[in-house]
């Protein structure tokens, strides 16, 4: 069996996101969503810049392409803040599966707006993944009612919708100008938007914006610097692998494989935070990995 380039790069993104997201969840709970977004985005920039040497691509191309990337970065920043806020308020055992819907929503956007087409087996895999993500994200209440739990899942769902849209819109500039200048521009856009948000929101919502909690006066312990740089590098590696995949493979394929990484948050919530999975969540997790198997074997 020979795996496609899209599957390999999507899997690389999934692994790197799986390494970055637990740390991002910790940073978000300690520093606030805006602070974590800003610092992680800045921390990963040097690693992305190395891509210009390895892949022989420029750091920037035209002014118009840079402005497009910066604009996409603003959308990505809002998605990151929503995601990190969801990490902060949790529960991770519910937020994780909801963020796995990123793959399914991206598939829908790719089919609608990029004209991509799926085979019968690929369509079945997407449906199974979507079903699994929903089952893992809800709980069965009295009277047979299904519901999300708290503000975290809703923030995660908003982040998924916006993040999927940004992903689909990134494909054209990546293929036209290269992944390095596009990703550099997007990440700088994330940093600028998060920095402005940090300045504006800090007075009204310190829990969202604080760099070290709402009452710290925005101090940053030195012991966190190396940790932040590490998380930034993992996140940048994931973002870069995803973008390289978009340069040559269908967006739906890269996204559906990369979207398996949030299941790590579910496991982290289970074993680290002592959260408990309900039967529907176990079924949902099984569905997600079943869809992965179908895509890999196809």
PDB file of C-alpha atoms in Angstrom:
ATOM      1  CA  UNK A   1       0.000   0.000   0.000  1.00  0.00           C
ATOM      2  CA  UNK A   2       1.389   3.405  -1.053  1.00  0.00           C
ATOM      3  CA  UNK A   3       0.017   6.349   0.849  1.00  0.00           C
ATOM      4  CA  UNK A   4      -0.669   9.542  -1.096  1.00  0.00           C
ATOM      5  CA  UNK A   5       1.271  12.749  -0.467  1.00  0.00           C
ATOM      6  CA  UNK A   6      -1.921  14.405   0.788  1.00  0.00           C
ATOM      7  CA  UNK A   7      -2.417  11.667   3.370  1.00  0.00           C
ATOM      8  CA  UNK A   8       1.218  11.857   4.505  1.00  0.00           C
ATOM      9  CA  UNK A   9       1.238  15.645   4.901  1.00  0.00           C
ATOM     10  CA  UNK A  10      -2.165  15.560   6.567  1.00  0.00           C
ATOM     11  CA  UNK A  11      -0.880  12.916   8.974  1.00  0.00           C
ATOM     12  CA  UNK A  12       2.213  15.017   9.655  1.00  0.00           C
ATOM     13  CA  UNK A  13      -0.039  17.969  10.473  1.00  0.00           C
ATOM     14  CA  UNK A  14      -2.166  15.767  12.730  1.00  0.00           C
ATOM     15  CA  UNK A  15       0.869  14.555  14.676  1.00  0.00           C
ATOM     16  CA  UNK A  16       2.300  18.062  15.066  1.00  0.00           C
ATOM     17  CA  UNK A  17      -1.064  19.517  16.100  1.00  0.00           C
ATOM     18  CA  UNK A  18      -1.418  16.657  18.587  1.00  0.00           C
ATOM     19  CA  UNK A  19       1.886  17.737  20.132  1.00  0.00           C
ATOM     20  CA  UNK A  20       0.998  21.439  20.101  1.00  0.00           C
ATOM     21  CA  UNK A  21      -2.627  21.461  21.249  1.00  0.00           C
ATOM     22  CA  UNK A  22      -2.217  20.039  24.781  1.00  0.00           C
ATOM     23  CA  UNK A  23       0.430  22.668  25.468  1.00  0.00           C
ATOM     24  CA  UNK A  24      -1.764  25.336  23.902  1.00  0.00           C
ATOM     25  CA  UNK A  25      -4.612  24.214  26.157  1.00  0.00           C
ATOM     26  CA  UNK A  26      -2.359  24.664  29.202  1.00  0.00           C
ATOM     27  CA  UNK A  27      -1.173  28.078  28.009  1.00  0.00           C
ATOM     28  CA  UNK A  28      -4.738  29.190  27.355  1.00  0.00           C
ATOM     29  CA  UNK A  29      -5.845  28.223  30.840  1.00  0.00           C
ATOM     30  CA  UNK A  30      -2.860  30.036  32.342  1.00  0.00           C
ATOM     31  CA  UNK A  31      -2.541  33.073  30.069  1.00  0.00           C
ATOM     32  CA  UNK A  32      -5.860  33.588  28.313  1.00  0.00           C
ATOM     33  CA  UNK A  33      -6.814  32.796  24.719  1.00  0.00           C
ATOM     34  CA  UNK A  34      -5.534  36.015  23.134  1.00  0.00           C
ATOM     35  CA  UNK A  35      -2.196  35.911  24.919  1.00  0.00           C
ATOM     36  CA  UNK A  36      -1.672  32.264  23.991  1.00  0.00           C
ATOM     37  CA  UNK A  37      -2.591  32.934  20.350  1.00  0.00           C
ATOM     38  CA  UNK A  38      -0.162  35.840  20.076  1.00  0.00           C
ATOM     39  CA  UNK A  39       2.774  34.075  21.704  1.00  0.00           C
ATOM     40  CA  UNK A  40       2.332  30.763  19.875  1.00  0.00           C
ATOM     41  CA  UNK A  41       2.078  32.569  16.517  1.00  0.00           C
ATOM     42  CA  UNK A  42       5.265  34.554  17.172  1.00  0.00           C
ATOM     43  CA  UNK A  43       7.107  31.536  18.589  1.00  0.00           C
ATOM     44  CA  UNK A  44       6.622  29.532  15.393  1.00  0.00           C
ATOM     45  CA  UNK A  45       7.736  32.196  12.895  1.00  0.00           C
ATOM     46  CA  UNK A  46      11.477  31.302  12.909  1.00  0.00           C
ATOM     47  CA  UNK A  47      10.727  27.678  12.033  1.00  0.00           C
ATOM     48  CA  UNK A  48       8.500  28.674   9.106  1.00  0.00           C
ATOM     49  CA  UNK A  49      11.156  31.107   7.888  1.00  0.00           C
ATOM     50  CA  UNK A  50      13.581  28.167   7.576  1.00  0.00           C
ATOM     51  CA  UNK A  51      11.306  26.833   4.856  1.00  0.00           C
ATOM     52  CA  UNK A  52      12.681  29.460   2.492  1.00  0.00           C
ATOM     53  CA  UNK A  53      16.051  27.672   2.646  1.00  0.00           C
ATOM     54  CA  UNK A  54      14.778  24.088   2.468  1.00  0.00           C
ATOM     55  CA  UNK A  55      12.138  24.675  -0.219  1.00  0.00           C
ATOM     56  CA  UNK A  56      13.879  27.530  -2.062  1.00  0.00           C
ATOM     57  CA  UNK A  57      10.870  29.835  -1.773  1.00  0.00           C
ATOM     58  CA  UNK A  58      10.903  33.564  -0.930  1.00  0.00           C
ATOM     59  CA  UNK A  59       9.636  34.961   2.351  1.00  0.00           C
ATOM     60  CA  UNK A  60       7.311  37.261   0.406  1.00  0.00           C
ATOM     61  CA  UNK A  61       6.220  37.784  -3.192  1.00  0.00           C
ATOM     62  CA  UNK A  62       4.003  40.644  -4.365  1.00  0.00           C
ATOM     63  CA  UNK A  63       2.358  43.273  -2.190  1.00  0.00           C
ATOM     64  CA  UNK A  64      -1.101  42.045  -3.210  1.00  0.00           C
ATOM     65  CA  UNK A  65      -0.272  38.441  -2.276  1.00  0.00           C
ATOM     66  CA  UNK A  66       1.076  39.595   1.086  1.00  0.00           C
ATOM     67  CA  UNK A  67      -2.077  41.602   1.789  1.00  0.00           C
ATOM     68  CA  UNK A  68      -4.240  38.580   0.943  1.00  0.00           C
ATOM     69  CA  UNK A  69      -2.195  36.409   3.322  1.00  0.00           C
ATOM     70  CA  UNK A  70      -2.413  39.027   6.070  1.00  0.00           C
ATOM     71  CA  UNK A  71      -6.188  39.187   5.606  1.00  0.00           C
ATOM     72  CA  UNK A  72      -6.446  35.418   5.884  1.00  0.00           C
ATOM     73  CA  UNK A  73      -4.312  35.726   9.007  1.00  0.00           C
ATOM     74  CA  UNK A  74      -6.949  37.924  10.633  1.00  0.00           C
ATOM     75  CA  UNK A  75      -9.555  35.207  10.049  1.00  0.00           C
ATOM     76  CA  UNK A  76      -7.117  32.560  11.280  1.00  0.00           C
ATOM     77  CA  UNK A  77      -6.464  34.639  14.416  1.00  0.00           C
ATOM     78  CA  UNK A  78     -10.165  34.727  15.288  1.00  0.00           C
ATOM     79  CA  UNK A  79     -10.351  30.979  14.736  1.00  0.00           C
ATOM     80  CA  UNK A  80      -7.292  30.383  16.936  1.00  0.00           C
ATOM     81  CA  UNK A  81      -8.676  32.585  19.718  1.00  0.00           C
ATOM     82  CA  UNK A  82     -11.991  30.720  19.625  1.00  0.00           C
ATOM     83  CA  UNK A  83     -10.166  27.397  19.684  1.00  0.00           C
ATOM     84  CA  UNK A  84      -7.868  28.403  22.543  1.00  0.00           C
ATOM     85  CA  UNK A  85     -10.787  29.821  24.490  1.00  0.00           C
ATOM     86  CA  UNK A  86     -12.508  26.467  24.070  1.00  0.00           C
ATOM     87  CA  UNK A  87      -9.327  24.789  25.329  1.00  0.00           C
ATOM     88  CA  UNK A  88      -9.337  27.081  28.357  1.00  0.00           C
ATOM     89  CA  UNK A  89     -12.946  26.555  29.473  1.00  0.00           C
ATOM     90  CA  UNK A  90     -13.306  22.948  28.259  1.00  0.00           C
ATOM     91  CA  UNK A  91     -14.251  20.265  28.873  1.00  0.00           C
ATOM     92  CA  UNK A  92     -11.492  18.880  26.621  1.00  0.00           C
ATOM     93  CA  UNK A  93     -13.256  15.532  26.314  1.00  0.00           C
ATOM     94  CA  UNK A  94     -16.045  17.380  24.457  1.00  0.00           C
ATOM     95  CA  UNK A  95     -14.049  20.174  22.800  1.00  0.00           C
ATOM     96  CA  UNK A  96     -11.618  17.709  21.199  1.00  0.00           C
ATOM     97  CA  UNK A  97     -14.211  15.791  19.171  1.00  0.00           C
ATOM     98  CA  UNK A  98     -15.927  19.006  18.080  1.00  0.00           C
ATOM     99  CA  UNK A  99     -12.687  20.354  16.636  1.00  0.00           C
ATOM    100  CA  UNK A 100     -12.384  17.073  14.717  1.00  0.00           C
ATOM    101  CA  UNK A 101     -15.354  18.353  12.685  1.00  0.00           C
ATOM    102  CA  UNK A 102     -12.807  20.657  11.022  1.00  0.00           C
ATOM    103  CA  UNK A 103     -12.130  17.933   8.465  1.00  0.00           C
ATOM    104  CA  UNK A 104     -15.779  17.399   7.625  1.00  0.00           C
ATOM    105  CA  UNK A 105     -16.582  21.114   7.292  1.00  0.00           C
ATOM    106  CA  UNK A 106     -13.501  21.649   5.118  1.00  0.00           C
ATOM    107  CA  UNK A 107     -14.634  18.815   2.866  1.00  0.00           C
ATOM    108  CA  UNK A 108     -18.011  20.496   2.410  1.00  0.00           C
ATOM    109  CA  UNK A 109     -16.388  23.855   1.640  1.00  0.00           C
ATOM    110  CA  UNK A 110     -13.908  22.220  -0.770  1.00  0.00           C
ATOM    111  CA  UNK A 111     -16.703  20.508  -2.676  1.00  0.00           C
ATOM    112  CA  UNK A 112     -18.857  23.651  -2.786  1.00  0.00           C
ATOM    113  CA  UNK A 113     -16.216  26.282  -3.531  1.00  0.00           C
ATOM    114  CA  UNK A 114     -13.196  24.448  -5.002  1.00  0.00           C
ATOM    115  CA  UNK A 115     -15.128  21.974  -7.124  1.00  0.00           C
ATOM    116  CA  UNK A 116     -13.385  18.944  -5.605  1.00  0.00           C
ATOM    117  CA  UNK A 117     -15.077  15.582  -6.039  1.00  0.00           C
ATOM    118  CA  UNK A 118     -15.129  12.507  -3.802  1.00  0.00           C
ATOM    119  CA  UNK A 119     -15.464   8.830  -4.654  1.00  0.00           C
ATOM    120  CA  UNK A 120     -18.120   6.683  -2.996  1.00  0.00           C
ATOM    121  CA  UNK A 121     -15.608   5.326  -0.474  1.00  0.00           C
ATOM    122  CA  UNK A 122     -14.259   8.780   0.321  1.00  0.00           C
ATOM    123  CA  UNK A 123     -17.779  10.110   0.795  1.00  0.00           C
ATOM    124  CA  UNK A 124     -18.541   7.238   3.163  1.00  0.00           C
ATOM    125  CA  UNK A 125     -15.366   7.996   5.151  1.00  0.00           C
ATOM    126  CA  UNK A 126     -16.322  11.674   5.497  1.00  0.00           C
ATOM    127  CA  UNK A 127     -19.839  10.780   6.662  1.00  0.00           C
ATOM    128  CA  UNK A 128     -18.452   8.305   9.195  1.00  0.00           C
ATOM    129  CA  UNK A 129     -15.955  10.913  10.475  1.00  0.00           C
ATOM    130  CA  UNK A 130     -18.682  13.545  10.801  1.00  0.00           C
ATOM    131  CA  UNK A 131     -20.975  11.136  12.620  1.00  0.00           C
ATOM    132  CA  UNK A 132     -18.193  10.107  14.968  1.00  0.00           C
ATOM    133  CA  UNK A 133     -17.260  13.701  15.765  1.00  0.00           C
ATOM    134  CA  UNK A 134     -20.872  14.591  16.584  1.00  0.00           C
ATOM    135  CA  UNK A 135     -21.381  11.485  18.730  1.00  0.00           C
ATOM    136  CA  UNK A 136     -18.185  12.218  20.650  1.00  0.00           C
ATOM    137  CA  UNK A 137     -19.199  15.833  21.222  1.00  0.00           C
ATOM    138  CA  UNK A 138     -22.678  15.431  22.708  1.00  0.00           C
ATOM    139  CA  UNK A 139     -24.194  13.899  25.781  1.00  0.00           C
ATOM    140  CA  UNK A 140     -27.548  12.182  26.186  1.00  0.00           C
ATOM    141  CA  UNK A 141     -29.703  13.918  28.781  1.00  0.00           C
ATOM    142  CA  UNK A 142     -32.961  12.886  30.379  1.00  0.00           C
ATOM    143  CA  UNK A 143     -35.763  12.327  27.893  1.00  0.00           C
ATOM    144  CA  UNK A 144     -33.289  11.344  25.178  1.00  0.00           C
ATOM    145  CA  UNK A 145     -32.195  14.931  24.441  1.00  0.00           C
ATOM    146  CA  UNK A 146     -28.741  15.594  23.021  1.00  0.00           C
ATOM    147  CA  UNK A 147     -26.846  18.757  24.012  1.00  0.00           C
ATOM    148  CA  UNK A 148     -23.410  20.368  23.980  1.00  0.00           C
ATOM    149  CA  UNK A 149     -21.897  21.229  27.326  1.00  0.00           C
ATOM    150  CA  UNK A 150     -21.035  24.853  28.189  1.00  0.00           C
ATOM    151  CA  UNK A 151     -19.445  27.700  26.210  1.00  0.00           C
ATOM    152  CA  UNK A 152     -16.306  25.772  25.271  1.00  0.00           C
ATOM    153  CA  UNK A 153     -17.994  23.515  22.691  1.00  0.00           C
ATOM    154  CA  UNK A 154     -19.782  26.476  21.103  1.00  0.00           C
ATOM    155  CA  UNK A 155     -16.506  28.417  20.806  1.00  0.00           C
ATOM    156  CA  UNK A 156     -14.871  25.326  19.309  1.00  0.00           C
ATOM    157  CA  UNK A 157     -17.660  25.007  16.749  1.00  0.00           C
ATOM    158  CA  UNK A 158     -17.241  28.655  15.701  1.00  0.00           C
ATOM    159  CA  UNK A 159     -13.480  28.148  15.414  1.00  0.00           C
ATOM    160  CA  UNK A 160     -14.054  25.083  13.220  1.00  0.00           C
ATOM    161  CA  UNK A 161     -16.362  26.925  10.822  1.00  0.00           C
ATOM    162  CA  UNK A 162     -14.056  29.921  10.401  1.00  0.00           C
ATOM    163  CA  UNK A 163     -10.881  27.826  10.329  1.00  0.00           C
ATOM    164  CA  UNK A 164     -12.308  25.612   7.583  1.00  0.00           C
ATOM    165  CA  UNK A 165     -13.201  28.655   5.483  1.00  0.00           C
ATOM    166  CA  UNK A 166      -9.680  30.071   5.877  1.00  0.00           C
ATOM    167  CA  UNK A 167      -8.191  26.704   4.919  1.00  0.00           C
ATOM    168  CA  UNK A 168     -10.140  26.539   1.676  1.00  0.00           C
ATOM    169  CA  UNK A 169      -9.235  30.145   0.816  1.00  0.00           C
ATOM    170  CA  UNK A 170      -5.534  29.441   1.437  1.00  0.00           C
ATOM    171  CA  UNK A 171      -5.275  26.850  -1.315  1.00  0.00           C
ATOM    172  CA  UNK A 172      -5.150  29.304  -4.227  1.00  0.00           C
ATOM    173  CA  UNK A 173      -2.441  31.646  -2.847  1.00  0.00           C
ATOM    174  CA  UNK A 174      -0.384  28.634  -1.747  1.00  0.00           C
ATOM    175  CA  UNK A 175      -0.455  27.166  -5.246  1.00  0.00           C
ATOM    176  CA  UNK A 176       0.064  30.545  -6.915  1.00  0.00           C
ATOM    177  CA  UNK A 177       2.779  32.039  -4.698  1.00  0.00           C
ATOM    178  CA  UNK A 178       4.196  29.131  -2.675  1.00  0.00           C
ATOM    179  CA  UNK A 179       3.461  27.871   0.797  1.00  0.00           C
ATOM    180  CA  UNK A 180       6.308  29.707   2.601  1.00  0.00           C
ATOM    181  CA  UNK A 181       5.309  33.325   1.763  1.00  0.00           C
ATOM    182  CA  UNK A 182       1.633  32.470   2.234  1.00  0.00           C
ATOM    183  CA  UNK A 183       2.118  30.870   5.647  1.00  0.00           C
ATOM    184  CA  UNK A 184       4.526  33.621   6.749  1.00  0.00           C
ATOM    185  CA  UNK A 185       1.935  36.237   5.800  1.00  0.00           C
ATOM    186  CA  UNK A 186      -0.898  34.370   7.501  1.00  0.00           C
ATOM    187  CA  UNK A 187       1.060  33.892  10.724  1.00  0.00           C
ATOM    188  CA  UNK A 188       2.125  37.537  10.802  1.00  0.00           C
ATOM    189  CA  UNK A 189      -1.538  38.432  10.282  1.00  0.00           C
ATOM    190  CA  UNK A 190      -2.423  36.199  13.237  1.00  0.00           C
ATOM    191  CA  UNK A 191       0.199  37.941  15.382  1.00  0.00           C
ATOM    192  CA  UNK A 192      -0.958  41.449  14.427  1.00  0.00           C
ATOM    193  CA  UNK A 193      -4.650  40.672  14.955  1.00  0.00           C
ATOM    194  CA  UNK A 194      -4.011  38.923  18.280  1.00  0.00           C
ATOM    195  CA  UNK A 195      -1.768  41.781  19.417  1.00  0.00           C
ATOM    196  CA  UNK A 196      -4.424  44.375  18.625  1.00  0.00           C
ATOM    197  CA  UNK A 197      -7.050  42.209  20.308  1.00  0.00           C
ATOM    198  CA  UNK A 198      -4.843  41.849  23.360  1.00  0.00           C
ATOM    199  CA  UNK A 199      -4.516  45.620  23.668  1.00  0.00           C
ATOM    200  CA  UNK A 200      -8.227  46.325  23.095  1.00  0.00           C
ATOM    201  CA  UNK A 201      -9.848  43.441  24.972  1.00  0.00           C
ATOM    202  CA  UNK A 202      -7.550  43.415  28.010  1.00  0.00           C
ATOM    203  CA  UNK A 203      -9.474  46.214  29.727  1.00  0.00           C
ATOM    204  CA  UNK A 204     -12.864  44.532  29.322  1.00  0.00           C
ATOM    205  CA  UNK A 205     -12.171  40.791  29.396  1.00  0.00           C
ATOM    206  CA  UNK A 206      -8.890  40.117  31.228  1.00  0.00           C
ATOM    207  CA  UNK A 207      -9.542  36.391  31.414  1.00  0.00           C
ATOM    208  CA  UNK A 208      -9.510  36.255  27.621  1.00  0.00           C
ATOM    209  CA  UNK A 209      -6.552  38.560  27.091  1.00  0.00           C
ATOM    210  CA  UNK A 210      -4.249  38.190  30.102  1.00  0.00           C
ATOM    211  CA  UNK A 211      -0.731  36.950  29.471  1.00  0.00           C
ATOM    212  CA  UNK A 212      -0.537  35.346  32.906  1.00  0.00           C
ATOM    213  CA  UNK A 213      -4.006  35.463  34.339  1.00  0.00           C
ATOM    214  CA  UNK A 214      -6.316  38.416  34.926  1.00  0.00           C
ATOM    215  CA  UNK A 215      -4.573  39.784  37.987  1.00  0.00           C
ATOM    216  CA  UNK A 216      -0.923  39.417  37.040  1.00  0.00           C
ATOM    217  CA  UNK A 217      -0.333  42.781  35.404  1.00  0.00           C
ATOM    218  CA  UNK A 218       0.578  40.975  32.157  1.00  0.00           C
ATOM    219  CA  UNK A 219       3.863  39.572  33.418  1.00  0.00           C
ATOM    220  CA  UNK A 220       5.377  36.578  31.691  1.00  0.00           C
ATOM    221  CA  UNK A 221       7.472  34.150  33.751  1.00  0.00           C
ATOM    222  CA  UNK A 222      10.801  33.386  32.099  1.00  0.00           C
ATOM    223  CA  UNK A 223      10.296  29.663  32.586  1.00  0.00           C
ATOM    224  CA  UNK A 224       7.469  29.840  30.064  1.00  0.00           C
ATOM    225  CA  UNK A 225       9.569  31.233  27.217  1.00  0.00           C
ATOM    226  CA  UNK A 226      11.120  27.931  26.164  1.00  0.00           C
ATOM    227  CA  UNK A 227       7.795  26.162  26.537  1.00  0.00           C
ATOM    228  CA  UNK A 228       6.028  28.777  24.404  1.00  0.00           C
ATOM    229  CA  UNK A 229       8.718  28.516  21.722  1.00  0.00           C
ATOM    230  CA  UNK A 230       8.323  24.729  21.680  1.00  0.00           C
ATOM    231  CA  UNK A 231       4.541  24.916  21.350  1.00  0.00           C
ATOM    232  CA  UNK A 232       4.940  27.565  18.648  1.00  0.00           C
ATOM    233  CA  UNK A 233       7.311  25.308  16.719  1.00  0.00           C
ATOM    234  CA  UNK A 234       4.935  22.332  16.922  1.00  0.00           C
ATOM    235  CA  UNK A 235       2.030  24.489  15.784  1.00  0.00           C
ATOM    236  CA  UNK A 236       4.098  26.040  12.980  1.00  0.00           C
ATOM    237  CA  UNK A 237       5.235  22.587  11.833  1.00  0.00           C
ATOM    238  CA  UNK A 238       1.597  21.442  11.743  1.00  0.00           C
ATOM    239  CA  UNK A 239       0.477  24.548   9.855  1.00  0.00           C
ATOM    240  CA  UNK A 240       3.368  24.163   7.400  1.00  0.00           C
ATOM    241  CA  UNK A 241       2.770  20.453   6.776  1.00  0.00           C
ATOM    242  CA  UNK A 242      -0.899  21.178   6.178  1.00  0.00           C
ATOM    243  CA  UNK A 243      -0.023  23.976   3.742  1.00  0.00           C
ATOM    244  CA  UNK A 244       2.486  21.844   1.820  1.00  0.00           C
ATOM    245  CA  UNK A 245      -0.258  19.252   1.476  1.00  0.00           C
ATOM    246  CA  UNK A 246      -2.623  21.910   0.093  1.00  0.00           C
ATOM    247  CA  UNK A 247      -0.037  22.807  -2.549  1.00  0.00           C
ATOM    248  CA  UNK A 248      -0.363  19.427  -4.269  1.00  0.00           C
ATOM    249  CA  UNK A 249      -3.309  17.467  -2.855  1.00  0.00           C
ATOM    250  CA  UNK A 250      -7.068  18.052  -2.572  1.00  0.00           C
ATOM    251  CA  UNK A 251      -8.003  20.209   0.425  1.00  0.00           C
ATOM    252  CA  UNK A 252     -10.568  17.660   1.599  1.00  0.00           C
ATOM    253  CA  UNK A 253      -7.965  14.881   1.879  1.00  0.00           C
ATOM    254  CA  UNK A 254      -5.413  16.882   3.848  1.00  0.00           C
ATOM    255  CA  UNK A 255      -8.097  18.288   6.142  1.00  0.00           C
ATOM    256  CA  UNK A 256      -9.892  15.056   6.964  1.00  0.00           C
ATOM    257  CA  UNK A 257      -6.620  13.348   7.939  1.00  0.00           C
ATOM    258  CA  UNK A 258      -5.259  16.326   9.885  1.00  0.00           C
ATOM    259  CA  UNK A 259      -8.551  16.596  11.762  1.00  0.00           C
ATOM    260  CA  UNK A 260      -7.857  13.411  13.704  1.00  0.00           C
ATOM    261  CA  UNK A 261      -5.396  15.232  15.980  1.00  0.00           C
ATOM    262  CA  UNK A 262      -8.076  16.684  18.316  1.00  0.00           C
ATOM    263  CA  UNK A 263      -8.798  13.181  19.557  1.00  0.00           C
ATOM    264  CA  UNK A 264      -5.555  13.554  21.516  1.00  0.00           C
ATOM    265  CA  UNK A 265      -7.279  16.273  23.556  1.00  0.00           C
ATOM    266  CA  UNK A 266     -10.066  13.852  24.332  1.00  0.00           C
ATOM    267  CA  UNK A 267      -7.535  11.318  25.601  1.00  0.00           C
ATOM    268  CA  UNK A 268      -5.749  14.070  27.554  1.00  0.00           C
ATOM    269  CA  UNK A 269      -8.992  15.088  29.200  1.00  0.00           C
ATOM    270  CA  UNK A 270      -9.621  11.451  30.008  1.00  0.00           C
ATOM    271  CA  UNK A 271      -6.296  10.563  31.615  1.00  0.00           C
ATOM    272  CA  UNK A 272      -4.776  13.894  32.708  1.00  0.00           C
ATOM    273  CA  UNK A 273      -7.828  15.890  33.818  1.00  0.00           C
ATOM    274  CA  UNK A 274      -9.780  12.826  34.976  1.00  0.00           C
ATOM    275  CA  UNK A 275     -12.720  13.596  32.721  1.00  0.00           C
ATOM    276  CA  UNK A 276     -14.905  10.649  31.794  1.00  0.00           C
ATOM    277  CA  UNK A 277     -16.159   9.513  28.408  1.00  0.00           C
ATOM    278  CA  UNK A 278     -19.735   8.442  27.957  1.00  0.00           C
ATOM    279  CA  UNK A 279     -20.706   5.490  25.735  1.00  0.00           C
ATOM    280  CA  UNK A 280     -21.655   7.778  22.826  1.00  0.00           C
ATOM    281  CA  UNK A 281     -18.197   9.367  22.941  1.00  0.00           C
ATOM    282  CA  UNK A 282     -16.461   5.999  22.759  1.00  0.00           C
ATOM    283  CA  UNK A 283     -18.575   5.127  19.728  1.00  0.00           C
ATOM    284  CA  UNK A 284     -17.720   8.481  18.165  1.00  0.00           C
ATOM    285  CA  UNK A 285     -13.977   7.959  18.634  1.00  0.00           C
ATOM    286  CA  UNK A 286     -14.256   4.530  16.996  1.00  0.00           C
ATOM    287  CA  UNK A 287     -16.086   6.081  14.022  1.00  0.00           C
ATOM    288  CA  UNK A 288     -13.375   8.726  13.490  1.00  0.00           C
ATOM    289  CA  UNK A 289     -10.579   6.185  13.392  1.00  0.00           C
ATOM    290  CA  UNK A 290     -12.647   3.893  11.169  1.00  0.00           C
ATOM    291  CA  UNK A 291     -12.898   6.736   8.644  1.00  0.00           C
ATOM    292  CA  UNK A 292      -9.120   7.160   8.791  1.00  0.00           C
ATOM    293  CA  UNK A 293      -8.664   3.491   7.956  1.00  0.00           C
ATOM    294  CA  UNK A 294     -10.998   3.771   4.964  1.00  0.00           C
ATOM    295  CA  UNK A 295      -9.075   6.763   3.585  1.00  0.00           C
ATOM    296  CA  UNK A 296      -5.679   5.132   4.126  1.00  0.00           C
ATOM    297  CA  UNK A 297      -6.711   1.860   2.450  1.00  0.00           C
ATOM    298  CA  UNK A 298      -8.378   3.700  -0.414  1.00  0.00           C
TER     299      UNK A 298
END
